[in-house]
Short mmCIF file of C-alpha atoms in Angstrom, two decimals:
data_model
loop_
_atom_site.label_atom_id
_atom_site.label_comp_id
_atom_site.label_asym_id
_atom_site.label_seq_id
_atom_site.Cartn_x
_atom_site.Cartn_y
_atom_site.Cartn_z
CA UNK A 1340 35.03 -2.07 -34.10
CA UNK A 1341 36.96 -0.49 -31.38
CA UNK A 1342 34.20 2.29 -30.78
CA UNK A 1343 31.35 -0.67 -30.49
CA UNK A 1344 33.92 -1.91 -27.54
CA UNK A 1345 33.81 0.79 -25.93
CA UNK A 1346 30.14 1.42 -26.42
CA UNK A 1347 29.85 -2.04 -24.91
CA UNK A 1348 32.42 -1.39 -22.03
CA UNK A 1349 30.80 1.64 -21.01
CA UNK A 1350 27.32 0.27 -20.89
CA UNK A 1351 28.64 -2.74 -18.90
CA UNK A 1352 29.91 0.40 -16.19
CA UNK A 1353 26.84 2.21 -16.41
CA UNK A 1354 24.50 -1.12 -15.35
CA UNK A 1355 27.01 -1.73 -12.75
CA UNK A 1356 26.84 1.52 -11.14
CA UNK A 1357 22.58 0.89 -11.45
CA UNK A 1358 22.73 -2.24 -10.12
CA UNK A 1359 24.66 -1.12 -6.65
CA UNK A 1360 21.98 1.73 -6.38
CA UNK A 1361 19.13 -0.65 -6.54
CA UNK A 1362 21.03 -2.85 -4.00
CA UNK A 1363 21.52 -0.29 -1.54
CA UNK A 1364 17.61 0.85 -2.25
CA UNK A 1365 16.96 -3.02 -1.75
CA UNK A 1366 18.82 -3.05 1.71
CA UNK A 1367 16.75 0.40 2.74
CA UNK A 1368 13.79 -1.31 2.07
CA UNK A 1369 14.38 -4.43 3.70
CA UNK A 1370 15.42 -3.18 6.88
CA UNK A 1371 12.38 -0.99 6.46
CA UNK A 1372 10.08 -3.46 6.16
CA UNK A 1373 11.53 -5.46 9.06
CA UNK A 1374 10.95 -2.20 10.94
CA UNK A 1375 7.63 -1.87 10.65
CA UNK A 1376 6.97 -5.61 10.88
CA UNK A 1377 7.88 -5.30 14.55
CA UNK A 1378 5.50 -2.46 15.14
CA UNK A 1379 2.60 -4.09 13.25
CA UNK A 1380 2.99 -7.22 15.07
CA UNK A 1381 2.49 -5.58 18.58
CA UNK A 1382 -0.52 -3.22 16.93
CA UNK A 1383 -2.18 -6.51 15.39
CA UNK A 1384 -3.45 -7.84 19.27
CA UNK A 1385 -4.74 -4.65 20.17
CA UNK A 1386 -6.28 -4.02 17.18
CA UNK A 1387 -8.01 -7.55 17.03
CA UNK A 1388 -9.17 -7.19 20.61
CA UNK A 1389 -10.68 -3.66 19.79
CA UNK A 1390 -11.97 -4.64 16.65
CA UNK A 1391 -14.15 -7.77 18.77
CA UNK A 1392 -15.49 -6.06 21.62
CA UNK A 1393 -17.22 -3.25 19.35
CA UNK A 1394 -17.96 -6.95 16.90
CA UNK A 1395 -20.05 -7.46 20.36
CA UNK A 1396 -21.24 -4.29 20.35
CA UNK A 1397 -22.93 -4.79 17.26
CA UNK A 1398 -24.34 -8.03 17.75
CA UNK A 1399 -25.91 -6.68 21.00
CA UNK A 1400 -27.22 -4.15 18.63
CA UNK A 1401 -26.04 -1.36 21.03
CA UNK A 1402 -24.39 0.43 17.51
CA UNK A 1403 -27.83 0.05 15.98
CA UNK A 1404 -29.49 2.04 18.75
CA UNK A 1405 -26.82 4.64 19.29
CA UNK A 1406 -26.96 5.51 15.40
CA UNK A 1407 -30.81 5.34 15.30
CA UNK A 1408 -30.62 8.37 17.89
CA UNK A 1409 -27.74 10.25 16.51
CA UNK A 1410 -27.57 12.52 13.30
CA UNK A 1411 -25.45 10.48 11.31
CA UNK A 1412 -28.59 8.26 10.54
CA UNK A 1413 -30.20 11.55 8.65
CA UNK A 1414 -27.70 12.10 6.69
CA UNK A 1415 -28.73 11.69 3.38
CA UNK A 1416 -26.57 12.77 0.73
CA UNK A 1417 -26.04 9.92 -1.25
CA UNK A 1418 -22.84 9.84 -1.54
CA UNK A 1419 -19.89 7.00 -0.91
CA UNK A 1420 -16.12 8.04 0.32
CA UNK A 1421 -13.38 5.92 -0.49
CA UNK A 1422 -10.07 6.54 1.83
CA UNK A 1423 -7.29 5.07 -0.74
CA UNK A 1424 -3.84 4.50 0.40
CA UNK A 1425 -1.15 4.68 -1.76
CA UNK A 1426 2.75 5.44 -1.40
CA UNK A 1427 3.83 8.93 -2.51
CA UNK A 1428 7.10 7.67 -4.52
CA UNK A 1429 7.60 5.35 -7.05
CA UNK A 1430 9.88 2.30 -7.37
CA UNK A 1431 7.38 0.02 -5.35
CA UNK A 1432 7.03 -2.37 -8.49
CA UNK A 1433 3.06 -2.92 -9.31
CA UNK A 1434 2.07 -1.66 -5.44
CA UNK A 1435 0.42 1.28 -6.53
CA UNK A 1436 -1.39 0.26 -9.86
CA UNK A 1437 -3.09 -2.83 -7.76
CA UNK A 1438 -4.94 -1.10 -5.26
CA UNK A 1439 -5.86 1.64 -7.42
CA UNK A 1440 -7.16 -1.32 -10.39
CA UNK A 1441 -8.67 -3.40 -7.51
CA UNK A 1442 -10.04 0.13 -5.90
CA UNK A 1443 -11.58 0.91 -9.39
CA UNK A 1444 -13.03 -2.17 -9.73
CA UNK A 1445 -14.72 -1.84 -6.03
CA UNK A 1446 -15.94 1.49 -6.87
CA UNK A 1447 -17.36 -0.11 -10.54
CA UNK A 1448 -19.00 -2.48 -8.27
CA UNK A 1449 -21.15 -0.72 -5.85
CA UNK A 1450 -20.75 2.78 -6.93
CA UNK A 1451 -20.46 3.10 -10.84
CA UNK A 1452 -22.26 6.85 -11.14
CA UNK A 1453 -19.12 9.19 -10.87
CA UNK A 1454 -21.34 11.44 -9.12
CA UNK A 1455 -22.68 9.28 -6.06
CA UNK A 1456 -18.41 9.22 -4.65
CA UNK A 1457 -15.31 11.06 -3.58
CA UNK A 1458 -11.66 9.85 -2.61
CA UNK A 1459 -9.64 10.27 0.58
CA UNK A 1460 -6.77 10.17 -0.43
CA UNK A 1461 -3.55 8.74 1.42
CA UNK A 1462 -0.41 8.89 -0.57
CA UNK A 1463 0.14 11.45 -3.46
CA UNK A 1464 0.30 8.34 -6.42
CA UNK A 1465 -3.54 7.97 -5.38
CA UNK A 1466 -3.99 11.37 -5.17
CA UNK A 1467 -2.61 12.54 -8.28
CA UNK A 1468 -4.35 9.41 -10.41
CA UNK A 1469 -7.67 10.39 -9.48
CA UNK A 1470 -7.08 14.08 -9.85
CA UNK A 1471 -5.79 13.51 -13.40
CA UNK A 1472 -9.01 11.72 -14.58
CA UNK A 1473 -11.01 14.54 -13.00
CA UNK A 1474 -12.13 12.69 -9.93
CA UNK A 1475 -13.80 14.62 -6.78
CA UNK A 1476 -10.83 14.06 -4.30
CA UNK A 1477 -12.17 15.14 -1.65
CA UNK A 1478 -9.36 15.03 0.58
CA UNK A 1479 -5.74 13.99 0.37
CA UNK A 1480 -2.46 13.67 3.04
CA UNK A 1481 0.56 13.32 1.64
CA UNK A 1482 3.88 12.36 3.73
CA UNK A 1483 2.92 9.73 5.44
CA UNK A 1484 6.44 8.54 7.41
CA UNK A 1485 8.20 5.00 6.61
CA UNK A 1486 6.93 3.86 9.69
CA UNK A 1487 3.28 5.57 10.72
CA UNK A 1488 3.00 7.61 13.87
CA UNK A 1489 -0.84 7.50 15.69
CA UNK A 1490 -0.73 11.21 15.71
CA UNK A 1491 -0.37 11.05 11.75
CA UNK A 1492 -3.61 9.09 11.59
CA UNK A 1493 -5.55 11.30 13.85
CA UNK A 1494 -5.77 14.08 11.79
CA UNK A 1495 -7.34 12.05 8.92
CA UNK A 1496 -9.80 10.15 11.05
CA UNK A 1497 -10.68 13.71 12.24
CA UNK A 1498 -11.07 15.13 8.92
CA UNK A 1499 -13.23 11.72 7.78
CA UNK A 1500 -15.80 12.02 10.69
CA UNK A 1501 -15.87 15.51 10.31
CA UNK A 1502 -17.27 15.57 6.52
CA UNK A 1503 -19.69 12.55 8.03
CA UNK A 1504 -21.19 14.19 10.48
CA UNK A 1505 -21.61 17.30 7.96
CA UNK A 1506 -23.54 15.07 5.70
CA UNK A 1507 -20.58 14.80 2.70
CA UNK A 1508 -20.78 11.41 2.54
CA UNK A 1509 -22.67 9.11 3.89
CA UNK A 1510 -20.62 5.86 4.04
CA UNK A 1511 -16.61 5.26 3.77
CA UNK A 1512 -14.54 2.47 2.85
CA UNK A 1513 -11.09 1.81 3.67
CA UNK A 1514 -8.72 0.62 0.79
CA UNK A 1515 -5.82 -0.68 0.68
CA UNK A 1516 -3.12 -3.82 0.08
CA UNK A 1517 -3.06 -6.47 3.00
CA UNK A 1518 0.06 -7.60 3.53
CA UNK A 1519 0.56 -11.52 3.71
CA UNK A 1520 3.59 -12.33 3.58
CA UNK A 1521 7.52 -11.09 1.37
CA UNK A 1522 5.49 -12.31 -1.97
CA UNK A 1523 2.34 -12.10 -1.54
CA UNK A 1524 -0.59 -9.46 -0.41
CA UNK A 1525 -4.26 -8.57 -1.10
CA UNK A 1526 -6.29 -5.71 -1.67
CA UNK A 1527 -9.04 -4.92 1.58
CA UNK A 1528 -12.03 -2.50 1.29
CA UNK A 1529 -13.27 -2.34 4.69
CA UNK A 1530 -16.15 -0.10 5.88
CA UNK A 1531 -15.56 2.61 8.40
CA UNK A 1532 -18.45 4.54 8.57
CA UNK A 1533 -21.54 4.58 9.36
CA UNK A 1534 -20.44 1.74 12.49
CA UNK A 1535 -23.48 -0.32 12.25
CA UNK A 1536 -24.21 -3.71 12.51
CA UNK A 1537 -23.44 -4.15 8.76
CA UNK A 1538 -20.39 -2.91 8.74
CA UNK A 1539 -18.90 -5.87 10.89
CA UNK A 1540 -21.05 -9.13 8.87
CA UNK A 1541 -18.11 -9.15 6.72
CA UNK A 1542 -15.42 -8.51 9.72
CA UNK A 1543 -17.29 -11.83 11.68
CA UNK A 1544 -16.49 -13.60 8.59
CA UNK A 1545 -12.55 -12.94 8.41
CA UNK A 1546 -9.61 -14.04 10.41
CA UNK A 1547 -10.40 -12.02 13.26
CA UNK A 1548 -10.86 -13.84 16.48
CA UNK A 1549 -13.34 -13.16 18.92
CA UNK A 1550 -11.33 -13.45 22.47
CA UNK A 1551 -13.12 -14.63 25.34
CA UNK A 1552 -16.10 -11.80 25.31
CA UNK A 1553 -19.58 -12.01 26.26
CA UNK A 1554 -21.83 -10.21 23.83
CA UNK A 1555 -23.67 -9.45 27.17
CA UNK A 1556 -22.46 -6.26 28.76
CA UNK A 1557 -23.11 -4.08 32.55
CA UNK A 1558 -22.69 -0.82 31.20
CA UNK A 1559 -21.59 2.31 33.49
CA UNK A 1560 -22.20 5.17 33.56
CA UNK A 1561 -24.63 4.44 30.00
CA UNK A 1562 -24.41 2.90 26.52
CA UNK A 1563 -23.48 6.56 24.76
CA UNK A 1564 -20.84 7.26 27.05
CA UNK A 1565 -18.96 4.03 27.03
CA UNK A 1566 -19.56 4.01 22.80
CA UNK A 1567 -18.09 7.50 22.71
CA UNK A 1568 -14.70 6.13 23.90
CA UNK A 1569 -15.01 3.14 22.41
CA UNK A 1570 -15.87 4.12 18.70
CA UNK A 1571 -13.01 6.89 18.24
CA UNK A 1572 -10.88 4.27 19.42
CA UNK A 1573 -11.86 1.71 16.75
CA UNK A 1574 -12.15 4.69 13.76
CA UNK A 1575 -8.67 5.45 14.26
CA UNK A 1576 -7.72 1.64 15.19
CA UNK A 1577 -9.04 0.81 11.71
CA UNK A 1578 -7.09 3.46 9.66
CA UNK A 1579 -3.66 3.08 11.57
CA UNK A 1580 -3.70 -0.20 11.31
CA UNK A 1581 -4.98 -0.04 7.46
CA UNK A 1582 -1.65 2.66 7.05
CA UNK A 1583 0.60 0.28 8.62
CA UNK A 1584 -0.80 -2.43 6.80
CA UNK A 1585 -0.14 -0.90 3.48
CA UNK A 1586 3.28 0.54 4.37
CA UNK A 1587 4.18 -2.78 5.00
CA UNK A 1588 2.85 -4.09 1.64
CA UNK A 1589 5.01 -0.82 0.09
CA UNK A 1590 8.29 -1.51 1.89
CA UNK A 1591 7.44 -5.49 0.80
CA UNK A 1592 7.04 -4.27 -2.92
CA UNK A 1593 9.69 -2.05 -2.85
CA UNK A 1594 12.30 -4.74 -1.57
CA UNK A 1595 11.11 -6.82 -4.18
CA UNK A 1596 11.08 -4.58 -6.67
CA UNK A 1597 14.59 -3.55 -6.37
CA UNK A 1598 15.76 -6.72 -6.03
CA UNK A 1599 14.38 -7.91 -9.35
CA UNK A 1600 15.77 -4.63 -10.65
CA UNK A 1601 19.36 -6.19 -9.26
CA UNK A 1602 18.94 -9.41 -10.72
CA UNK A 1603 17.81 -7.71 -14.14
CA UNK A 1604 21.18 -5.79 -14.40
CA UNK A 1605 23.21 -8.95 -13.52
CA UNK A 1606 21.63 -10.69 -16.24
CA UNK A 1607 22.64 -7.91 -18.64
CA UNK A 1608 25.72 -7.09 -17.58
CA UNK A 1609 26.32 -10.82 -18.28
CA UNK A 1610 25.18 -10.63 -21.36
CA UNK A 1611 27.39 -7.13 -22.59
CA UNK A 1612 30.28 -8.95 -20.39
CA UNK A 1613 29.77 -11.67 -23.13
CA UNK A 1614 29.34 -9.43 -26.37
CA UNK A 1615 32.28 -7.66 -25.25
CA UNK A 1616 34.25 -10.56 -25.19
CA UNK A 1617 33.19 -11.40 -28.81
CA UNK A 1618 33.88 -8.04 -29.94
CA UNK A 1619 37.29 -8.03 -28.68
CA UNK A 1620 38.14 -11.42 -29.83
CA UNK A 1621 36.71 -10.33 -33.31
CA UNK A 1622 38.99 -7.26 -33.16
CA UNK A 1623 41.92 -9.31 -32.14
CA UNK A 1624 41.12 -11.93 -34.57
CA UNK A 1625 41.55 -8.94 -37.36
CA UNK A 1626 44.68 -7.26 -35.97
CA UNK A 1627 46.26 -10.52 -36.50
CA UNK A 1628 45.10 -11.12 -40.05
CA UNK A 1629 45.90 -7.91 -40.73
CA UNK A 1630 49.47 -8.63 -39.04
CA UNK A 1631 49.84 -11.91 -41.45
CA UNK A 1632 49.01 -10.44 -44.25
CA UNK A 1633 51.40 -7.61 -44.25
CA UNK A 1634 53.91 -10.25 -43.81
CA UNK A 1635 53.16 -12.48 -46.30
CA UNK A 1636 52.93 -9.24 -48.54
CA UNK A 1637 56.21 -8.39 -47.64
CA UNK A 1638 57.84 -11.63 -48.18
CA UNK A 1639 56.78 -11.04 -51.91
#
């Protein structure tokens, strides 16, 4: 009886010491997330203003005619890319297996021949699922920082536009988990390439507002020039704002998921706390009977 006490005892230290490290991974998190919640909400206007003048763009069909002349409209591989962002470490409760199911399920729906796709990957959980069920990953950065720099996303909107304009792949999705709010987010697939007219039908339809712009434009010096600033701008807009998007869903999950982990070892330790007590009682209990017996044996 005395070892099960101490059995219980030290499991009852053991949760303890567990349930201050996921506290203290609950705090990191949280102050994390409120972090990067300040530098998404300043990114979210620009962003939405970007996002409707090239909406304009479209609907003036000046995309249309600067892709009609360009090469990317001969590409014709075949092929669909799918940039998936992911977290590269673990303890971000069910972050990482959404977007990859709801990713999956995207890929099911307009792509189902493993041979007409590729990932991007961002994040090394995406990475490594897809390389583990022998999926062409194409691409993959790992590292991205707690709270995204613009020069991180460069280099993967580079690589993206590069293996476009060679002909790869001939369109590319964006996927990843929209963050709504501390409980709550939802997966996105939003296309990035080829930046036509169909790309923004579904943008229109979303929660994007339209400003004050005329779809009517005075263009100087010509259409090309001004779309060649404009377009890089609203590639790498996209993706940055995709990254911070999802590392504010991961920092969200995270927090929560720690802080379920912290009320899980409460629960338990009140639970062995009780057991304990039990046990001990039940060993006092038997000391004492064992106490009165002797003396009642003696007394004979």
């Amino acid at each position: 009886m005395a070892e099960s006490i101490n059995d219980v005892k030290h499991r009852i230290a053991s949760t303890r010491n567990t349930r201050q490290i996921t506290t203290a991974m609950q705090m990191v998190s949280t102050a994390k997330l409120n972090r990067i919640q300040k530098h998404t909400s300043n990114y979210e206007e620009y962003v939405s203003r970007v996002k409707a003048v090239v909406m304009h763009l479209a609907q003036s069909h000046l995309l249309d005619k600067i892709n009609s002349s360009s090469n990317a409209s001969d590409h014709k591989s075949g092929k669909t890319a799918y940039l998936v962002i992911t977290s590269d470490r673990g303890m971000v409760g069910s972050y990482n297996s959404n977007v990859i199911r709801e990713t999956n399920n995207f890929i099911e729906e307009h792509t189902p021949n493993p041979d007409d796709y590729m990932i991007l990957a961002v994040g090394g959980n995406g990475a490594d699922f897809y390389k583990n069920r022998n999926v062409n990953v194409a691409y993959e950065y790992r590292g991205v920082s707690d709270i995204p720099t613009f020069a991180e996303v460069r280099e993967i909107v580079k690589t993206a536009n590069s293996m476009f304009e060679d002909g790869v792949f001939d369109k590319l999705y964006v996927c990843y988990t929209h963050f709504v709010n501390r409980i709550s987010s939802t997966f996105r697939a939003e296309k990035m390439l080829p930046m036509d007219s169909e790309a923004f039908e579904e943008e229109s339809s979303k929660d994007i507002k339209a400003h004050d712009f005329s779809a009517e434009y005075e263009i100087e010096p010509d259409e090309s020039a001004v779309l060649k600033v404009v377009l890089p701008q609203y590639a790498q807009s996209l993706v940055f704002g995709a990254i911070l998007d999802a590392k504010t869903s991961e920092h969200s999950s995270s927090s929560t998921a720690m802080q379920s982990a912290s009320d899980n070892a409460s629960d338990l330790i009140s639970r062995l706390e009780l057991q304990y007590n039990r046990a001990r009682q039940a060993a006092i209990t038997t000391e004492i009977t064992e106490i009165v017996g002797g003396q009642e044996a003696l007394k004979h």
